[in-house]
PDB file of C-alpha atoms in Angstrom:
ATOM      1  CA  UNK F   1      -8.171 -40.797  -7.229  1.00  0.00           C
ATOM      2  CA  UNK F   2      -6.199 -36.754  -8.396  1.00  0.00           C
ATOM      3  CA  UNK F   3      -7.764 -33.226  -7.970  1.00  0.00           C
ATOM      4  CA  UNK F   4      -7.684 -30.870 -10.810  1.00  0.00           C
ATOM      5  CA  UNK F   5      -7.091 -27.680 -10.262  1.00  0.00           C
ATOM      6  CA  UNK F   6      -8.764 -25.099 -12.680  1.00  0.00           C
ATOM      7  CA  UNK F   7      -6.091 -22.685 -13.978  1.00  0.00           C
ATOM      8  CA  UNK F   8      -7.861 -18.684 -14.844  1.00  0.00           C
ATOM      9  CA  UNK F   9      -6.767 -16.810 -17.786  1.00  0.00           C
ATOM     10  CA  UNK F  10      -6.330 -13.178 -17.549  1.00  0.00           C
ATOM     11  CA  UNK F  11     -10.186 -12.837 -19.777  1.00  0.00           C
ATOM     12  CA  UNK F  12     -12.216 -15.342 -17.634  1.00  0.00           C
ATOM     13  CA  UNK F  13     -10.469 -12.522 -14.309  1.00  0.00           C
ATOM     14  CA  UNK F  14     -11.533 -10.099 -15.588  1.00  0.00           C
ATOM     15  CA  UNK F  15     -15.287 -11.048 -16.754  1.00  0.00           C
ATOM     16  CA  UNK F  16     -15.937 -12.598 -11.930  1.00  0.00           C
ATOM     17  CA  UNK F  17     -18.194 -10.846 -11.019  1.00  0.00           C
ATOM     18  CA  UNK F  18     -18.247  -8.065  -7.636  1.00  0.00           C
ATOM     19  CA  UNK F  19     -16.323  -5.979  -6.762  1.00  0.00           C
ATOM     20  CA  UNK F  20     -13.452  -8.551  -4.663  1.00  0.00           C
ATOM     21  CA  UNK F  21      -9.608  -7.856  -5.596  1.00  0.00           C
ATOM     22  CA  UNK F  22      -8.205 -11.030  -6.822  1.00  0.00           C
ATOM     23  CA  UNK F  23      -4.382 -12.013  -8.606  1.00  0.00           C
ATOM     24  CA  UNK F  24      -3.793 -14.602 -10.454  1.00  0.00           C
ATOM     25  CA  UNK F  25      -0.077 -16.917  -9.968  1.00  0.00           C
ATOM     26  CA  UNK F  26       0.513 -19.711 -12.789  1.00  0.00           C
ATOM     27  CA  UNK F  27      -3.611 -19.721 -12.661  1.00  0.00           C
ATOM     28  CA  UNK F  28      -4.915 -19.813  -9.895  1.00  0.00           C
ATOM     29  CA  UNK F  29      -7.149 -17.554  -8.390  1.00  0.00           C
ATOM     30  CA  UNK F  30      -5.884 -15.167  -5.116  1.00  0.00           C
ATOM     31  CA  UNK F  31      -7.653 -13.197  -3.328  1.00  0.00           C
ATOM     32  CA  UNK F  32      -5.656  -9.944  -2.470  1.00  0.00           C
ATOM     33  CA  UNK F  33      -7.228  -9.026   1.367  1.00  0.00           C
ATOM     34  CA  UNK F  34      -7.808  -5.270   2.522  1.00  0.00           C
ATOM     35  CA  UNK F  35      -4.257  -3.518   2.875  1.00  0.00           C
ATOM     36  CA  UNK F  36      -6.802  -2.088   6.979  1.00  0.00           C
ATOM     37  CA  UNK F  37      -5.443   1.815   7.756  1.00  0.00           C
ATOM     38  CA  UNK F  38      -1.773   1.956   8.446  1.00  0.00           C
ATOM     39  CA  UNK F  39      -0.531  -0.649   5.354  1.00  0.00           C
ATOM     40  CA  UNK F  40      -2.703   1.333   2.767  1.00  0.00           C
ATOM     41  CA  UNK F  41      -1.892   5.135   4.097  1.00  0.00           C
ATOM     42  CA  UNK F  42       2.272   3.810   3.992  1.00  0.00           C
ATOM     43  CA  UNK F  43       0.900   3.101  -0.097  1.00  0.00           C
ATOM     44  CA  UNK F  44      -1.257   6.290  -0.023  1.00  0.00           C
ATOM     45  CA  UNK F  45       2.326   8.533   1.162  1.00  0.00           C
ATOM     46  CA  UNK F  46       4.222   6.216  -1.549  1.00  0.00           C
ATOM     47  CA  UNK F  47       1.594   6.919  -4.462  1.00  0.00           C
ATOM     48  CA  UNK F  48       1.399  10.205  -4.097  1.00  0.00           C
ATOM     49  CA  UNK F  49       5.611  11.401  -3.842  1.00  0.00           C
ATOM     50  CA  UNK F  50       5.915   9.926  -7.060  1.00  0.00           C
ATOM     51  CA  UNK F  51       2.756  11.493  -8.540  1.00  0.00           C
ATOM     52  CA  UNK F  52       4.176  14.487  -9.247  1.00  0.00           C
ATOM     53  CA  UNK F  53       7.778  13.627 -10.039  1.00  0.00           C
ATOM     54  CA  UNK F  54       5.885  10.493 -13.630  1.00  0.00           C
ATOM     55  CA  UNK F  55       3.460  13.496 -14.371  1.00  0.00           C
ATOM     56  CA  UNK F  56       5.732  16.169 -14.431  1.00  0.00           C
ATOM     57  CA  UNK F  57       7.681  13.359 -16.525  1.00  0.00           C
ATOM     58  CA  UNK F  58       5.654  12.492 -18.448  1.00  0.00           C
ATOM     59  CA  UNK F  59       7.560   9.126 -17.706  1.00  0.00           C
ATOM     60  CA  UNK F  60       4.507   6.487 -17.445  1.00  0.00           C
ATOM     61  CA  UNK F  61       1.441   5.220 -16.395  1.00  0.00           C
ATOM     62  CA  UNK F  62       1.132   5.348 -12.082  1.00  0.00           C
ATOM     63  CA  UNK F  63      -0.094   2.595 -10.685  1.00  0.00           C
ATOM     64  CA  UNK F  64      -2.862   2.065  -6.973  1.00  0.00           C
ATOM     65  CA  UNK F  65      -3.597  -0.728  -5.485  1.00  0.00           C
ATOM     66  CA  UNK F  66      -6.095  -1.817  -7.857  1.00  0.00           C
ATOM     67  CA  UNK F  67      -3.706  -1.349 -11.118  1.00  0.00           C
ATOM     68  CA  UNK F  68      -2.965  -5.125 -12.154  1.00  0.00           C
ATOM     69  CA  UNK F  69      -0.167  -6.107 -14.192  1.00  0.00           C
ATOM     70  CA  UNK F  70      -0.174  -9.343 -16.617  1.00  0.00           C
ATOM     71  CA  UNK F  71       4.107 -10.617 -14.766  1.00  0.00           C
ATOM     72  CA  UNK F  72       3.408 -13.716 -17.300  1.00  0.00           C
ATOM     73  CA  UNK F  73       0.746 -15.720 -19.857  1.00  0.00           C
ATOM     74  CA  UNK F  74      -0.023 -19.721 -20.102  1.00  0.00           C
ATOM     75  CA  UNK F  75      -0.261 -20.176 -17.687  1.00  0.00           C
ATOM     76  CA  UNK F  76      -1.381 -16.366 -16.884  1.00  0.00           C
ATOM     77  CA  UNK F  77       0.183 -14.081 -13.453  1.00  0.00           C
ATOM     78  CA  UNK F  78      -1.801 -11.247 -13.095  1.00  0.00           C
ATOM     79  CA  UNK F  79      -0.673  -9.262  -9.796  1.00  0.00           C
ATOM     80  CA  UNK F  80      -2.267  -6.111  -8.129  1.00  0.00           C
ATOM     81  CA  UNK F  81       1.260  -4.757  -6.648  1.00  0.00           C
ATOM     82  CA  UNK F  82       0.045  -1.420  -3.640  1.00  0.00           C
ATOM     83  CA  UNK F  83       2.030   1.436  -6.327  1.00  0.00           C
ATOM     84  CA  UNK F  84       2.919   0.618  -9.999  1.00  0.00           C
ATOM     85  CA  UNK F  85       4.661   2.240 -12.418  1.00  0.00           C
ATOM     86  CA  UNK F  86       5.033   1.265 -15.621  1.00  0.00           C
ATOM     87  CA  UNK F  87       6.784   3.085 -18.628  1.00  0.00           C
ATOM     88  CA  UNK F  88       4.706   4.879 -21.234  1.00  0.00           C
ATOM     89  CA  UNK F  89       7.240   3.183 -24.291  1.00  0.00           C
ATOM     90  CA  UNK F  90       6.931   0.081 -22.646  1.00  0.00           C
ATOM     91  CA  UNK F  91       2.300   0.435 -23.739  1.00  0.00           C
ATOM     92  CA  UNK F  92       1.061  -0.841 -26.989  1.00  0.00           C
ATOM     93  CA  UNK F  93       1.021   2.879 -28.418  1.00  0.00           C
ATOM     94  CA  UNK F  94       1.815   4.368 -25.341  1.00  0.00           C
ATOM     95  CA  UNK F  95      -1.216   4.799 -24.260  1.00  0.00           C
ATOM     96  CA  UNK F  96      -3.652   3.355 -20.615  1.00  0.00           C
ATOM     97  CA  UNK F  97      -4.720   0.056 -20.950  1.00  0.00           C
ATOM     98  CA  UNK F  98      -8.706  -1.073 -20.374  1.00  0.00           C
ATOM     99  CA  UNK F  99      -8.086  -4.548 -18.197  1.00  0.00           C
ATOM    100  CA  UNK F 100      -4.872  -4.903 -17.142  1.00  0.00           C
ATOM    101  CA  UNK F 101      -1.404  -3.735 -17.447  1.00  0.00           C
ATOM    102  CA  UNK F 102      -0.035  -6.078 -20.644  1.00  0.00           C
ATOM    103  CA  UNK F 103       3.629  -5.843 -19.507  1.00  0.00           C
ATOM    104  CA  UNK F 104       5.157  -5.942 -15.932  1.00  0.00           C
ATOM    105  CA  UNK F 105       5.595  -3.508 -13.899  1.00  0.00           C
ATOM    106  CA  UNK F 106       9.164  -1.481 -13.843  1.00  0.00           C
ATOM    107  CA  UNK F 107       8.699  -0.234 -10.276  1.00  0.00           C
ATOM    108  CA  UNK F 108       6.794  -2.304  -8.073  1.00  0.00           C
ATOM    109  CA  UNK F 109       6.135  -1.376  -4.642  1.00  0.00           C
ATOM    110  CA  UNK F 110       4.407  -3.846  -1.350  1.00  0.00           C
ATOM    111  CA  UNK F 111       3.461  -3.073   1.837  1.00  0.00           C
ATOM    112  CA  UNK F 112       3.961  -6.029   4.115  1.00  0.00           C
ATOM    113  CA  UNK F 113      -0.124  -5.611   5.701  1.00  0.00           C
ATOM    114  CA  UNK F 114      -1.693  -7.294   8.941  1.00  0.00           C
ATOM    115  CA  UNK F 115      -4.033  -9.003   6.496  1.00  0.00           C
ATOM    116  CA  UNK F 116      -0.980 -10.913   4.231  1.00  0.00           C
ATOM    117  CA  UNK F 117      -0.500 -14.258   4.663  1.00  0.00           C
ATOM    118  CA  UNK F 118       2.692 -16.024   5.456  1.00  0.00           C
ATOM    119  CA  UNK F 119       4.335 -15.573   2.998  1.00  0.00           C
ATOM    120  CA  UNK F 120       2.849 -13.600   0.352  1.00  0.00           C
ATOM    121  CA  UNK F 121       5.308 -11.476  -0.444  1.00  0.00           C
ATOM    122  CA  UNK F 122       7.426 -13.114  -0.609  1.00  0.00           C
ATOM    123  CA  UNK F 123       5.907 -15.704  -3.052  1.00  0.00           C
ATOM    124  CA  UNK F 124       5.094 -11.917  -5.209  1.00  0.00           C
ATOM    125  CA  UNK F 125       8.766 -11.171  -4.437  1.00  0.00           C
ATOM    126  CA  UNK F 126       9.814 -14.206  -6.426  1.00  0.00           C
ATOM    127  CA  UNK F 127       7.006 -13.069  -8.920  1.00  0.00           C
ATOM    128  CA  UNK F 128       8.078 -10.194  -9.920  1.00  0.00           C
ATOM    129  CA  UNK F 129      12.669 -12.073  -9.877  1.00  0.00           C
ATOM    130  CA  UNK F 130      10.387 -14.613 -13.137  1.00  0.00           C
ATOM    131  CA  UNK F 131       9.361 -11.235 -14.504  1.00  0.00           C
ATOM    132  CA  UNK F 132      12.487  -9.237 -15.000  1.00  0.00           C
ATOM    133  CA  UNK F 133      10.699  -6.629 -12.921  1.00  0.00           C
ATOM    134  CA  UNK F 134      13.069  -3.829 -12.431  1.00  0.00           C
ATOM    135  CA  UNK F 135      12.587  -3.101  -9.161  1.00  0.00           C
ATOM    136  CA  UNK F 136      10.971  -3.211  -5.815  1.00  0.00           C
ATOM    137  CA  UNK F 137      10.137  -1.532  -3.015  1.00  0.00           C
ATOM    138  CA  UNK F 138       9.173  -3.971  -0.003  1.00  0.00           C
ATOM    139  CA  UNK F 139       7.702  -1.939   2.491  1.00  0.00           C
ATOM    140  CA  UNK F 140       7.762  -3.816   6.568  1.00  0.00           C
ATOM    141  CA  UNK F 141       5.993  -1.610   8.064  1.00  0.00           C
ATOM    142  CA  UNK F 142       6.222  -2.214  12.115  1.00  0.00           C
ATOM    143  CA  UNK F 143      10.377  -2.286  10.994  1.00  0.00           C
ATOM    144  CA  UNK F 144      10.332   0.971   9.912  1.00  0.00           C
ATOM    145  CA  UNK F 145      11.983  -0.522   7.108  1.00  0.00           C
ATOM    146  CA  UNK F 146      12.233  -0.672   3.063  1.00  0.00           C
ATOM    147  CA  UNK F 147      13.676  -3.734   1.191  1.00  0.00           C
ATOM    148  CA  UNK F 148      14.521  -2.410  -2.022  1.00  0.00           C
ATOM    149  CA  UNK F 149      15.116  -5.372  -5.007  1.00  0.00           C
ATOM    150  CA  UNK F 150      16.999  -4.376  -7.792  1.00  0.00           C
ATOM    151  CA  UNK F 151      16.765  -7.322 -10.861  1.00  0.00           C
ATOM    152  CA  UNK F 152      15.231  -9.543  -7.472  1.00  0.00           C
ATOM    153  CA  UNK F 153      18.448  -9.567  -5.497  1.00  0.00           C
ATOM    154  CA  UNK F 154      17.933  -7.873  -1.779  1.00  0.00           C
ATOM    155  CA  UNK F 155      20.152  -4.820  -2.421  1.00  0.00           C
ATOM    156  CA  UNK F 156      20.050  -2.321   0.499  1.00  0.00           C
ATOM    157  CA  UNK F 157      17.089  -2.289   4.145  1.00  0.00           C
ATOM    158  CA  UNK F 158      16.310   1.126   4.754  1.00  0.00           C
ATOM    159  CA  UNK F 159      14.803   2.135   8.246  1.00  0.00           C
ATOM    160  CA  UNK F 160      14.546   5.685   9.170  1.00  0.00           C
ATOM    161  CA  UNK F 161      16.742   8.901   7.665  1.00  0.00           C
ATOM    162  CA  UNK F 162      16.771   6.568   4.909  1.00  0.00           C
ATOM    163  CA  UNK F 163      16.468   7.691   1.109  1.00  0.00           C
ATOM    164  CA  UNK F 164      14.003   5.623  -1.730  1.00  0.00           C
ATOM    165  CA  UNK F 165      16.437   6.291  -5.253  1.00  0.00           C
ATOM    166  CA  UNK F 166      14.173   5.509  -8.697  1.00  0.00           C
ATOM    167  CA  UNK F 167      17.554   4.373 -10.244  1.00  0.00           C
ATOM    168  CA  UNK F 168      17.482   3.303 -13.375  1.00  0.00           C
ATOM    169  CA  UNK F 169      13.661   3.463 -13.835  1.00  0.00           C
ATOM    170  CA  UNK F 170      12.806   6.450 -12.077  1.00  0.00           C
ATOM    171  CA  UNK F 171      16.392   9.127 -12.268  1.00  0.00           C
ATOM    172  CA  UNK F 172      16.514  11.411 -10.028  1.00  0.00           C
ATOM    173  CA  UNK F 173      13.058   9.777  -7.677  1.00  0.00           C
ATOM    174  CA  UNK F 174      13.963  10.040  -4.461  1.00  0.00           C
ATOM    175  CA  UNK F 175      12.043   9.485  -1.131  1.00  0.00           C
ATOM    176  CA  UNK F 176      12.904   9.579   2.622  1.00  0.00           C
ATOM    177  CA  UNK F 177      11.779   6.303   4.164  1.00  0.00           C
ATOM    178  CA  UNK F 178      10.773   9.180   7.308  1.00  0.00           C
ATOM    179  CA  UNK F 179       8.815  10.451   5.164  1.00  0.00           C
ATOM    180  CA  UNK F 180       6.868   7.393   4.361  1.00  0.00           C
ATOM    181  CA  UNK F 181       5.432   6.666   7.548  1.00  0.00           C
ATOM    182  CA  UNK F 182       4.912  10.163   8.574  1.00  0.00           C
TER     183      UNK F 182
END
């Protein structure tokens, strides 16, 4: 006897009752756990550092931990990075969408938290790579490290004293790793 897994769509995800955050991985529901104080605070530090830079240059849409991005369709994949950024010129009409952002982010930030299942961050990194996300910062609070991925390839492991830069995505942006752990 075979078991059939129901595959959800972006539209079905948006109609789900309740406020619990969910992601879709190839149509399968994935519950997103709360980040906890440390991980949430680190994501907040990164958001606060990015916000004036993005706003001053009217560069695009910056999202927090409730910004959903569609990475793929049929089957649908929707992820909610801790911090995300997408350029205005990639958004239909150059405006904020009312629902999920219909394109992958240009920058995704994932902060490992105690509620993350083993392998969850790595599984998301694979999905970001498949979707062609240009820049991902994966933050490891316990190790005080930020892993920098450019187009899916690990290019740097930055510890205290290291400097995160926006690369081709946010040219001119810089943030020390020490600042995000302050």
